[in-house]
Short mmCIF file of C-alpha atoms in Angstrom, two decimals:
data_model
loop_
_atom_site.label_atom_id
_atom_site.label_comp_id
_atom_site.label_asym_id
_atom_site.label_seq_id
_atom_site.Cartn_x
_atom_site.Cartn_y
_atom_site.Cartn_z
CA MET H 1 46.54 -0.05 22.55
CA GLU H 2 48.93 -1.00 19.76
CA LYS H 3 46.61 -3.82 18.66
CA SER H 4 43.71 -1.38 18.53
CA GLU H 5 45.63 1.13 16.43
CA SER H 6 46.75 -1.65 14.12
CA ALA H 7 43.13 -2.73 13.60
CA VAL H 8 42.11 0.85 12.79
CA ALA H 9 44.94 1.10 10.29
CA LYS H 10 43.83 -2.09 8.57
CA LEU H 11 40.25 -0.81 8.33
CA ALA H 12 41.49 2.44 6.82
CA GLN H 13 43.54 0.53 4.26
CA ALA H 14 40.52 -1.60 3.36
CA ALA H 15 38.34 1.48 2.96
CA GLN H 16 40.97 3.10 0.71
CA ALA H 17 41.12 -0.03 -1.41
CA THR H 18 37.34 0.06 -1.76
CA ASP H 19 37.42 3.72 -2.81
CA ASN H 20 40.01 2.95 -5.47
CA THR H 21 37.86 0.26 -7.10
CA GLU H 22 34.53 1.95 -6.55
CA ASN H 23 34.31 3.34 -10.08
CA ASP H 24 35.87 0.34 -11.78
CA GLU H 25 32.97 -1.40 -13.53
CA SER H 26 35.08 -4.50 -14.06
CA GLU H 27 35.09 -5.02 -10.30
CA LEU H 28 31.29 -4.98 -9.98
CA PRO H 29 29.91 -8.32 -8.83
CA LYS H 30 28.58 -10.33 -11.75
CA VAL H 31 25.37 -11.00 -9.84
CA PHE H 32 24.06 -7.64 -11.04
CA ASP H 33 24.27 -8.89 -14.62
CA ARG H 34 21.89 -11.66 -13.63
CA THR H 35 19.44 -9.52 -11.66
CA HIS H 36 19.03 -6.51 -13.91
CA LEU H 37 15.91 -4.44 -13.46
CA ASP H 38 14.49 -5.97 -16.63
CA ASP H 39 14.79 -9.44 -15.10
CA PRO H 40 11.31 -10.47 -13.86
CA ARG H 41 12.88 -12.32 -10.95
CA PHE H 42 14.15 -9.02 -9.57
CA GLU H 43 11.03 -6.98 -10.19
CA ASP H 44 8.40 -9.43 -8.96
CA TYR H 45 10.14 -10.54 -5.82
CA SER H 46 11.25 -7.08 -4.72
CA LYS H 47 7.81 -5.58 -5.38
CA LEU H 48 9.54 -2.90 -7.46
CA LEU H 49 6.86 -0.88 -9.22
CA LYS H 50 7.01 0.75 -12.60
CA PRO H 51 4.93 3.88 -13.10
CA ARG H 52 1.82 3.51 -15.19
CA PRO H 53 1.84 5.69 -18.34
CA GLY H 54 1.03 9.23 -17.33
CA ALA H 55 1.00 8.41 -13.62
CA ASP H 56 2.81 10.46 -11.00
CA PHE H 57 5.62 8.27 -9.73
CA SER H 58 6.32 9.86 -6.37
CA ARG H 59 4.08 10.77 -3.45
CA VAL H 60 0.63 9.22 -3.69
CA PHE H 61 -1.71 10.57 -1.02
CA PRO H 62 -5.44 9.95 -0.45
CA PRO H 63 -7.77 12.94 -0.82
CA LYS H 64 -8.80 15.21 2.01
CA ILE H 65 -12.52 15.46 2.66
CA CYS H 66 -12.24 19.25 2.78
CA SER H 67 -11.53 19.18 -0.97
CA TRP H 68 -15.21 18.38 -1.67
CA ALA H 69 -17.07 19.15 1.58
CA PRO H 70 -16.70 21.76 4.34
CA CYS H 71 -14.64 20.55 7.31
CA GLY H 72 -13.54 21.98 10.60
CA THR H 73 -10.16 21.85 12.30
CA TYR H 74 -10.02 20.68 15.90
CA PRO H 75 -7.14 19.88 18.23
CA SER H 76 -6.78 16.18 18.82
CA PRO H 77 -8.03 14.96 22.21
CA PHE H 78 -4.53 13.58 22.70
CA LYS H 79 -3.15 17.10 22.32
CA SER H 80 -5.28 18.57 25.10
CA ASN H 81 -4.85 15.59 27.42
CA PRO H 82 -1.59 13.84 26.48
CA GLU H 83 -1.01 12.44 29.96
CA ARG H 84 -3.92 10.03 29.72
CA PHE H 85 -2.58 7.79 26.98
CA ASN H 86 0.72 9.49 26.09
CA LEU H 87 -0.49 9.48 22.47
CA GLY H 88 0.04 13.23 22.38
CA LEU H 89 3.75 12.49 22.45
CA SER H 90 3.64 10.43 19.25
CA PHE H 91 1.82 12.51 16.66
CA VAL H 92 2.58 11.75 13.03
CA SER H 93 2.77 14.60 10.53
CA ASP H 94 1.71 14.64 6.89
CA GLU H 95 5.37 15.08 6.03
CA GLU H 96 6.16 11.51 7.06
CA THR H 97 5.96 8.98 4.25
CA VAL H 98 6.57 5.28 3.71
CA LEU H 99 8.68 4.12 0.77
CA VAL H 100 7.17 1.33 -1.29
CA ASP H 101 10.31 0.32 -3.18
CA ILE H 102 13.18 -0.41 -0.83
CA ILE H 103 15.33 -2.60 -3.07
CA GLY H 104 17.45 -0.65 -5.51
CA HIS H 105 20.03 -1.41 -8.16
CA VAL H 106 23.67 -0.43 -7.93
CA THR H 107 23.85 0.76 -11.54
CA GLN H 108 20.60 2.74 -11.70
CA PRO H 109 18.95 5.53 -9.70
CA THR H 110 16.26 4.31 -7.35
CA ALA H 111 12.76 5.77 -7.53
CA SER H 112 9.98 4.88 -5.17
CA ARG H 113 6.35 5.61 -4.57
CA GLU H 114 5.62 7.12 -1.18
CA PHE H 115 2.46 6.72 0.86
CA LEU H 116 1.49 8.67 3.96
CA ARG H 117 2.50 7.09 7.23
CA ALA H 118 -0.49 6.23 9.40
CA GLY H 119 -0.86 7.41 12.99
CA PRO H 120 -2.58 10.02 15.19
CA ARG H 121 -2.55 13.60 13.86
CA GLU H 122 -2.19 16.73 15.95
CA PHE H 123 -5.34 18.24 14.42
CA ILE H 124 -8.48 16.44 13.29
CA SER H 125 -11.31 17.30 10.88
CA PHE H 126 -14.19 15.62 12.73
CA HIS H 127 -15.37 16.80 16.12
CA PRO H 128 -15.75 13.52 18.06
CA LYS H 129 -19.27 14.43 19.19
CA SER H 130 -20.37 14.83 15.56
CA VAL H 131 -19.12 11.45 14.38
CA LYS H 132 -21.56 8.70 13.52
CA ALA H 133 -19.61 5.66 12.36
CA ALA H 134 -20.60 2.47 10.55
CA ILE H 135 -18.57 -0.75 10.37
CA VAL H 136 -19.31 -3.48 7.83
CA THR H 137 -17.65 -6.83 7.06
CA CYS H 138 -18.03 -8.41 3.62
CA GLY H 139 -16.98 -11.60 1.87
CA GLY H 140 -15.77 -14.85 3.38
CA LEU H 141 -14.69 -15.39 6.95
CA CYS H 142 -11.13 -14.83 8.07
CA PRO H 143 -9.38 -15.00 11.46
CA GLY H 144 -9.17 -11.54 13.01
CA ILE H 145 -12.34 -9.86 11.73
CA ASN H 146 -13.74 -9.44 15.23
CA SER H 147 -10.41 -8.08 16.47
CA VAL H 148 -10.59 -5.34 13.83
CA VAL H 149 -14.23 -4.50 14.64
CA ARG H 150 -13.53 -4.35 18.37
CA GLU H 151 -10.46 -2.13 17.98
CA ILE H 152 -12.22 0.29 15.62
CA TYR H 153 -14.90 0.66 18.29
CA ASN H 154 -12.39 1.03 21.13
CA THR H 155 -10.32 3.63 19.29
CA LEU H 156 -13.36 5.69 18.30
CA HIS H 157 -15.10 5.47 21.66
CA HIS H 158 -12.38 5.26 24.29
CA LEU H 159 -9.67 7.36 22.63
CA TYR H 160 -11.68 9.94 20.69
CA GLY H 161 -14.93 9.95 22.66
CA VAL H 162 -17.23 9.03 19.76
CA GLU H 163 -20.66 7.93 21.00
CA GLU H 164 -22.51 6.64 17.95
CA ILE H 165 -20.91 3.55 16.42
CA TYR H 166 -22.98 1.01 14.50
CA GLY H 167 -22.35 -2.39 13.00
CA ILE H 168 -23.93 -3.11 9.63
CA PRO H 169 -25.24 -6.70 9.60
CA PHE H 170 -24.33 -9.26 6.94
CA GLY H 171 -22.30 -7.24 4.50
CA TYR H 172 -23.29 -4.56 2.03
CA ARG H 173 -26.94 -5.62 1.92
CA GLY H 174 -27.21 -4.76 5.61
CA PHE H 175 -27.14 -1.05 4.73
CA TYR H 176 -30.52 -1.15 3.01
CA SER H 177 -32.31 -4.45 3.74
CA PRO H 178 -35.57 -3.71 5.61
CA ASP H 179 -35.41 -6.98 7.54
CA LEU H 180 -31.95 -6.24 8.98
CA GLU H 181 -31.32 -3.78 11.81
CA TYR H 182 -28.13 -1.88 12.52
CA ILE H 183 -26.29 -3.02 15.65
CA ARG H 184 -25.47 -0.27 18.16
CA LEU H 185 -21.99 -1.17 19.40
CA THR H 186 -21.23 -0.81 23.09
CA ASP H 187 -18.59 -1.89 25.57
CA HIS H 188 -20.88 -4.69 26.62
CA ASN H 189 -21.39 -6.33 23.24
CA VAL H 190 -17.88 -6.00 21.80
CA SER H 191 -15.69 -6.51 24.87
CA SER H 192 -14.84 -10.17 24.20
CA ILE H 193 -15.60 -10.70 20.51
CA HIS H 194 -11.88 -10.87 19.67
CA HIS H 195 -11.84 -14.28 21.36
CA GLN H 196 -14.39 -15.58 18.85
CA GLY H 197 -13.96 -16.64 15.24
CA GLY H 198 -16.16 -15.49 12.40
CA SER H 199 -17.77 -12.05 12.27
CA TYR H 200 -19.84 -10.69 15.14
CA LEU H 201 -21.61 -8.43 12.65
CA GLY H 202 -22.24 -11.21 10.17
CA SER H 203 -20.81 -11.27 6.66
CA SER H 204 -21.95 -12.16 3.17
CA ARG H 205 -20.96 -11.99 -0.48
CA GLY H 206 -22.74 -9.83 -3.00
CA GLY H 207 -25.52 -7.41 -2.11
CA PHE H 208 -23.68 -4.42 -3.58
CA ASP H 209 -26.16 -1.78 -4.75
CA LEU H 210 -24.33 1.54 -4.94
CA LYS H 211 -27.35 3.84 -4.89
CA LYS H 212 -29.07 2.05 -2.03
CA ILE H 213 -25.87 1.90 0.03
CA VAL H 214 -24.99 5.59 -0.36
CA ASP H 215 -28.63 6.58 0.15
CA ALA H 216 -28.54 4.68 3.46
CA ILE H 217 -25.27 6.35 4.44
CA GLU H 218 -26.76 9.77 3.69
CA ASP H 219 -30.17 9.11 5.25
CA ASN H 220 -28.65 7.77 8.48
CA ASN H 221 -26.07 10.59 8.69
CA PHE H 222 -23.09 8.24 8.80
CA ASN H 223 -19.91 10.27 8.27
CA GLN H 224 -17.32 7.54 8.78
CA VAL H 225 -17.73 4.15 7.07
CA TYR H 226 -15.25 1.36 7.77
CA ILE H 227 -15.36 -1.45 5.19
CA ILE H 228 -13.56 -4.72 5.93
CA GLY H 229 -13.19 -7.06 2.97
CA GLY H 230 -11.14 -8.46 0.10
CA ASP H 231 -10.23 -7.03 -3.28
CA GLY H 232 -13.81 -7.14 -4.59
CA THR H 233 -15.09 -5.44 -1.45
CA GLN H 234 -12.39 -2.76 -1.75
CA ARG H 235 -13.40 -2.07 -5.36
CA GLY H 236 -16.93 -1.58 -4.06
CA ALA H 237 -15.61 0.74 -1.34
CA LEU H 238 -13.90 2.86 -4.00
CA LYS H 239 -17.21 3.20 -5.86
CA ILE H 240 -18.89 4.26 -2.61
CA HIS H 241 -16.16 6.85 -2.04
CA ASP H 242 -16.52 8.21 -5.59
CA GLU H 243 -20.30 8.52 -5.16
CA VAL H 244 -19.82 10.26 -1.79
CA VAL H 245 -17.52 12.77 -3.50
CA ARG H 246 -20.01 13.25 -6.34
CA ARG H 247 -22.75 14.04 -3.80
CA LYS H 248 -20.33 16.24 -1.82
CA LEU H 249 -21.04 14.40 1.42
CA LYS H 250 -18.74 14.84 4.39
CA VAL H 251 -18.06 11.11 4.68
CA SER H 252 -14.78 9.28 5.14
CA VAL H 253 -14.86 5.88 3.42
CA VAL H 254 -12.14 3.65 4.84
CA GLY H 255 -11.05 0.22 3.63
CA ILE H 256 -9.33 -2.46 5.67
CA PRO H 257 -8.12 -5.27 3.39
CA LYS H 258 -9.16 -8.79 4.34
CA THR H 259 -8.20 -11.97 2.55
CA ILE H 260 -7.01 -15.17 4.09
CA ASP H 261 -5.25 -15.99 0.79
CA ASN H 262 -2.84 -13.05 1.21
CA ASP H 263 -3.24 -12.06 -2.45
CA ILE H 264 -3.81 -8.30 -2.16
CA ALA H 265 -1.26 -6.18 -4.02
CA LEU H 266 1.25 -3.79 -2.43
CA ILE H 267 0.81 -4.74 1.22
CA ASP H 268 3.22 -7.03 3.08
CA LYS H 269 0.44 -9.38 4.10
CA SER H 270 -3.21 -9.38 5.11
CA PHE H 271 -4.53 -10.16 8.57
CA GLY H 272 -5.52 -13.76 9.21
CA PHE H 273 -2.80 -15.17 6.98
CA ASP H 274 -0.41 -16.05 9.81
CA THR H 275 -3.24 -17.79 11.67
CA ALA H 276 -4.18 -19.74 8.54
CA VAL H 277 -0.62 -20.95 8.01
CA GLU H 278 -0.31 -21.89 11.68
CA GLU H 279 -3.60 -23.81 11.68
CA ALA H 280 -2.69 -25.53 8.41
CA GLN H 281 0.22 -27.12 10.26
CA ARG H 282 -2.24 -29.18 12.29
CA ALA H 283 -3.73 -30.66 9.14
CA ILE H 284 -0.29 -31.36 7.69
CA ARG H 285 0.89 -33.01 10.90
CA SER H 286 -2.21 -35.21 10.84
CA ALA H 287 -1.42 -36.19 7.26
CA VAL H 288 2.16 -37.03 8.24
CA VAL H 289 1.00 -39.27 11.10
CA GLU H 290 -1.57 -41.03 8.92
CA SER H 291 0.86 -41.60 6.06
CA LYS H 292 3.64 -42.94 8.28
CA SER H 293 1.27 -45.24 10.14
CA ALA H 294 0.23 -47.19 7.05
CA GLN H 295 2.07 -49.23 4.47
CA ASN H 296 2.39 -47.08 1.35
CA GLY H 297 0.53 -44.31 3.14
CA ILE H 298 -0.39 -41.08 1.37
CA GLY H 299 -1.58 -37.96 3.19
CA LEU H 300 -3.37 -35.44 0.96
CA VAL H 301 -4.19 -31.99 2.39
CA LYS H 302 -6.20 -29.35 0.52
CA LEU H 303 -5.64 -25.76 1.63
CA MET H 304 -7.21 -22.47 0.62
CA GLY H 305 -5.99 -20.54 -2.40
CA ARG H 306 -8.32 -20.07 -5.36
CA SER H 307 -5.96 -17.99 -7.46
CA SER H 308 -2.74 -17.93 -5.48
CA GLY H 309 -0.84 -20.52 -3.50
CA TYR H 310 0.52 -18.45 -0.63
CA ILE H 311 -1.04 -20.51 2.17
CA ALA H 312 0.10 -23.79 0.61
CA MET H 313 3.57 -22.38 -0.01
CA TYR H 314 4.14 -20.98 3.47
CA ALA H 315 2.54 -23.96 5.20
CA THR H 316 4.86 -26.26 3.25
CA LEU H 317 7.92 -24.24 4.21
CA ALA H 318 6.86 -24.10 7.86
CA SER H 319 6.19 -27.83 8.18
CA HIS H 320 9.32 -29.33 6.56
CA ASP H 321 7.29 -32.54 6.20
CA VAL H 322 5.69 -32.03 2.79
CA ASP H 323 6.90 -34.01 -0.21
CA ILE H 324 4.80 -32.31 -2.89
CA CYS H 325 3.30 -28.80 -2.97
CA LEU H 326 0.86 -27.97 -5.77
CA ILE H 327 -0.27 -24.37 -6.34
CA PRO H 328 -2.44 -22.62 -8.98
CA GLU H 329 0.55 -20.82 -10.50
CA VAL H 330 2.30 -24.05 -11.58
CA SER H 331 0.55 -26.51 -13.88
CA PHE H 332 1.23 -30.23 -13.61
CA ILE H 333 0.44 -33.47 -15.41
CA LEU H 334 -0.70 -36.69 -13.79
CA GLU H 335 0.62 -39.49 -15.96
CA GLY H 336 3.86 -40.22 -17.78
CA SER H 337 7.45 -40.41 -16.60
CA CYS H 338 7.38 -36.74 -15.53
CA GLY H 339 3.90 -36.94 -14.05
CA LEU H 340 2.71 -36.59 -10.48
CA LEU H 341 1.54 -40.20 -10.15
CA GLU H 342 4.85 -41.72 -11.15
CA TYR H 343 6.67 -39.48 -8.68
CA ILE H 344 4.32 -40.53 -5.86
CA ARG H 345 5.15 -44.16 -6.65
CA SER H 346 8.88 -43.39 -6.48
CA LEU H 347 8.42 -41.74 -3.08
CA LEU H 348 6.52 -44.75 -1.74
CA LYS H 349 9.29 -47.07 -2.92
CA ARG H 350 11.97 -44.87 -1.41
CA LYS H 351 10.32 -43.60 1.80
CA GLY H 352 7.26 -45.76 2.28
CA HIS H 353 4.97 -42.75 2.59
CA CYS H 354 4.11 -39.42 0.93
CA VAL H 355 2.56 -36.10 2.03
CA ILE H 356 0.93 -33.82 -0.55
CA VAL H 357 -0.35 -30.25 -0.05
CA VAL H 358 -2.58 -28.84 -2.78
CA ALA H 359 -4.11 -25.37 -3.01
CA GLU H 360 -7.79 -25.38 -3.95
CA GLY H 361 -7.13 -23.58 -7.24
CA ALA H 362 -4.33 -25.86 -8.42
CA GLY H 363 -4.71 -28.14 -11.42
CA MET H 364 -7.75 -26.40 -12.86
CA ASP H 365 -6.51 -27.17 -16.38
CA LEU H 366 -7.05 -30.84 -15.54
CA LEU H 367 -10.65 -30.07 -14.57
CA LYS H 368 -11.53 -27.66 -17.37
CA ASP H 369 -14.24 -29.98 -18.67
CA GLU H 370 -15.93 -29.82 -15.26
CA VAL H 371 -15.79 -26.03 -14.91
CA ASP H 372 -19.11 -24.35 -15.67
CA MET H 373 -18.36 -20.68 -16.39
CA SER H 374 -22.01 -19.80 -15.80
CA LYS H 375 -21.94 -20.98 -12.20
CA ARG H 376 -20.60 -18.26 -9.93
CA ASP H 377 -20.96 -17.29 -6.30
CA ALA H 378 -22.45 -14.00 -5.11
CA SER H 379 -19.07 -12.29 -5.49
CA GLY H 380 -18.78 -13.34 -9.12
CA ASN H 381 -16.15 -16.02 -8.53
CA ILE H 382 -16.36 -19.13 -10.69
CA LYS H 383 -17.43 -22.17 -8.70
CA MET H 384 -14.50 -24.50 -9.03
CA PRO H 385 -14.60 -28.30 -8.81
CA ASP H 386 -12.81 -29.91 -5.87
CA ILE H 387 -9.20 -30.59 -6.86
CA GLY H 388 -8.64 -32.50 -3.62
CA LEU H 389 -11.34 -35.07 -4.32
CA PHE H 390 -10.24 -35.27 -7.95
CA LEU H 391 -6.64 -36.08 -6.97
CA LYS H 392 -7.78 -38.54 -4.34
CA ASP H 393 -9.88 -40.49 -6.85
CA ARG H 394 -7.23 -40.41 -9.58
CA ILE H 395 -4.40 -41.51 -7.28
CA ILE H 396 -6.42 -44.42 -5.87
CA ALA H 397 -7.60 -45.48 -9.33
CA TRP H 398 -4.10 -45.34 -10.84
CA PHE H 399 -2.46 -47.39 -8.11
CA THR H 400 -5.34 -49.88 -8.02
CA GLU H 401 -5.95 -50.39 -11.73
CA GLN H 402 -2.63 -49.70 -13.42
CA VAL H 403 0.14 -50.28 -10.89
CA ARG H 404 -1.80 -52.84 -8.83
CA MET H 405 -0.14 -51.56 -5.71
CA GLU H 406 -1.98 -51.36 -2.39
CA ILE H 407 -1.99 -47.89 -0.87
CA THR H 408 -3.75 -46.11 1.98
CA LEU H 409 -4.76 -42.53 1.19
CA LYS H 410 -6.20 -40.11 3.76
CA TYR H 411 -7.72 -36.90 2.45
CA ILE H 412 -7.89 -33.91 4.82
CA ASP H 413 -9.77 -30.69 4.01
CA PRO H 414 -9.44 -28.20 6.91
CA THR H 415 -10.74 -25.20 4.94
CA TYR H 416 -13.67 -24.15 7.13
CA MET H 417 -11.85 -25.09 10.33
CA ILE H 418 -9.00 -22.73 9.42
CA ARG H 419 -11.02 -19.69 8.40
CA SER H 420 -13.43 -19.81 11.35
CA ILE H 421 -10.95 -19.76 14.25
CA PRO H 422 -9.90 -16.67 16.25
CA ALA H 423 -6.73 -14.85 15.24
CA ASN H 424 -3.43 -15.87 16.78
CA ALA H 425 -1.24 -13.41 18.70
CA SER H 426 0.57 -12.11 15.62
CA ASP H 427 -2.64 -11.43 13.72
CA CYS H 428 -4.38 -9.95 16.79
CA LEU H 429 -1.60 -7.39 17.09
CA MET H 430 -1.80 -6.58 13.40
CA CYS H 431 -5.60 -6.26 13.51
CA GLY H 432 -5.41 -3.82 16.40
CA LEU H 433 -2.86 -1.60 14.68
CA LEU H 434 -4.75 -1.65 11.38
CA ALA H 435 -7.94 -0.58 13.16
CA GLN H 436 -6.24 2.18 15.13
CA SER H 437 -4.51 3.48 12.00
CA ALA H 438 -7.82 3.50 10.13
CA VAL H 439 -9.55 5.58 12.81
CA HIS H 440 -6.65 8.03 13.21
CA SER H 441 -6.60 8.63 9.44
CA ALA H 442 -10.37 9.08 9.17
CA MET H 443 -10.46 11.50 12.11
CA ALA H 444 -7.70 13.49 10.40
CA GLY H 445 -10.03 14.09 7.46
CA ARG H 446 -8.78 11.61 4.89
CA GLY H 447 -11.16 9.62 2.72
CA GLY H 448 -11.02 7.01 -0.02
CA PHE H 449 -8.09 5.14 1.47
CA THR H 450 -7.12 1.69 2.62
CA ILE H 451 -4.87 0.92 5.57
CA GLY H 452 -2.12 -1.62 4.98
CA VAL H 453 1.35 -2.62 6.08
CA ILE H 454 4.08 -1.72 3.60
CA ASN H 455 7.64 -2.69 4.46
CA THR H 456 6.52 -3.19 8.09
CA GLN H 457 5.08 0.35 8.30
CA TYR H 458 1.35 1.08 8.64
CA SER H 459 0.46 3.20 5.64
CA ILE H 460 -2.45 5.20 4.20
CA ILE H 461 -2.95 3.83 0.69
CA PRO H 462 -5.32 5.51 -1.79
CA MET H 463 -8.04 3.01 -2.70
CA HIS H 464 -7.39 3.27 -6.43
CA GLU H 465 -3.82 2.07 -5.88
CA LEU H 466 -5.10 -1.29 -4.63
CA SER H 467 -8.24 -1.59 -6.72
CA SER H 468 -6.41 -1.05 -10.01
CA ARG H 469 -3.93 -3.87 -9.45
CA GLY H 470 -6.09 -6.92 -8.84
CA ARG H 471 -4.95 -10.03 -7.02
CA ILE H 472 -1.31 -11.00 -6.88
CA LYS H 473 0.07 -14.48 -7.43
CA VAL H 474 3.07 -16.45 -6.24
CA ASP H 475 6.10 -15.54 -8.32
CA VAL H 476 7.42 -18.94 -9.38
CA ASN H 477 10.78 -17.36 -10.20
CA SER H 478 11.13 -15.93 -6.70
CA ARG H 479 13.47 -17.11 -4.01
CA MET H 480 10.49 -18.06 -1.85
CA TRP H 481 9.14 -20.58 -4.35
CA HIS H 482 12.65 -21.87 -4.95
CA ARG H 483 12.89 -22.48 -1.20
CA VAL H 484 9.78 -24.65 -1.48
CA LEU H 485 11.35 -26.69 -4.26
CA ALA H 486 14.53 -27.06 -2.22
CA THR H 487 12.54 -28.21 0.81
CA THR H 488 10.28 -30.71 -0.93
CA GLU H 489 12.83 -31.74 -3.59
CA GLN H 490 9.92 -32.19 -5.97
CA PRO H 491 10.59 -32.16 -9.73
CA ASP H 492 8.81 -30.23 -12.44
CA PHE H 493 5.58 -32.13 -13.13
CA ARG H 494 5.34 -30.88 -16.68
CA ALA H 495 6.09 -32.85 -19.82
#
């Protein structure tokens, strides 16, 4: 008992000492001088947002459909029959919000944007029997697409009792192409699609024709449209929403962000990213085995990442076997004492082998003469030359012709293997919760929003908040990139 009282007394003394120095600026840790809010390292890594000029820097909510079209108010099916799924015990109100900015500064007041928290509402604006829903997937493939489609169907049909749910084939063009038919979704045809990679509905780039798409939505009486796709697709979804509002249609346009590169602003991560990083490990392990099994062996792995190096960065950190990680955000030179080639030679002399991971968008300044700005894919992306093949050829040529050193280089490109596999457990869970959150929010009468995870909470994000920000990139001043450098011990490959 005496020992316990003594411990309490010591804690009280410590607390008193803290109170006495609390207002003494000289006692503040010097670290705050180095991470002031103006320091880009603090802002970029913490995702701290600054308000745009004239923008409301507080609660940012998506519009309600009743603001432009007549809506009803109906009790949620979970309210009248809560025993069935117990969802009636977990309603979320419109008073619950999610903070975007959770890292503050000891010397300044903290302000944060707030988005609505996603989840089932007590009252809904669509009678389930009146709902006719459409689901469309656009852009490139990504693990988890089928999981999202299946869970949207299951939530609409099995939880809310919606009968008419259609899949739009092969992206935006599927809305209006006469040679493509809508797919009536049923328990039978979606029950096991989450075990398959790719998109059950089919996907494609391009095909965006605003008038034809909204005409099809209106002519077919769709009143909920779920659009799964990347940043370009979401910008298209915002245009569809704006046109729906202009025509005063009672239609909820819902976006679910999809990009395997994990480069969508605001959200913690996009579905499929964890699976991509996990699958990339197989390619890296193969490169390690190949490089160690040959004299002066080099394993070169190209991973996805046109504009950002998140997959390469996280795969490198997860593997602990990579010697060099090259991403689009960091330029590098090939030759010279500070160049990549000379460092590879030093690794071979020291270790006998070398493993390199390169994102597909890295080193484009070295290939600028080969980039044809007029050649673009259907989404408008510039068709980039293959940095993996370029590095392979240059490394072999340099060691053969200039160093006259025998090497064995194995080049591995797992791009299409990675993006076409089913989602892993982590992504499957995320896909299910994204889909459920999307349906709950649409049934509650919201429109023009995207569902995303912010600070681990599923949130209702107005579409314009994502569409106005563009793609994000790896912050090379962040702790995460510094962890990569500490793991690989690679130098700065710039003169």
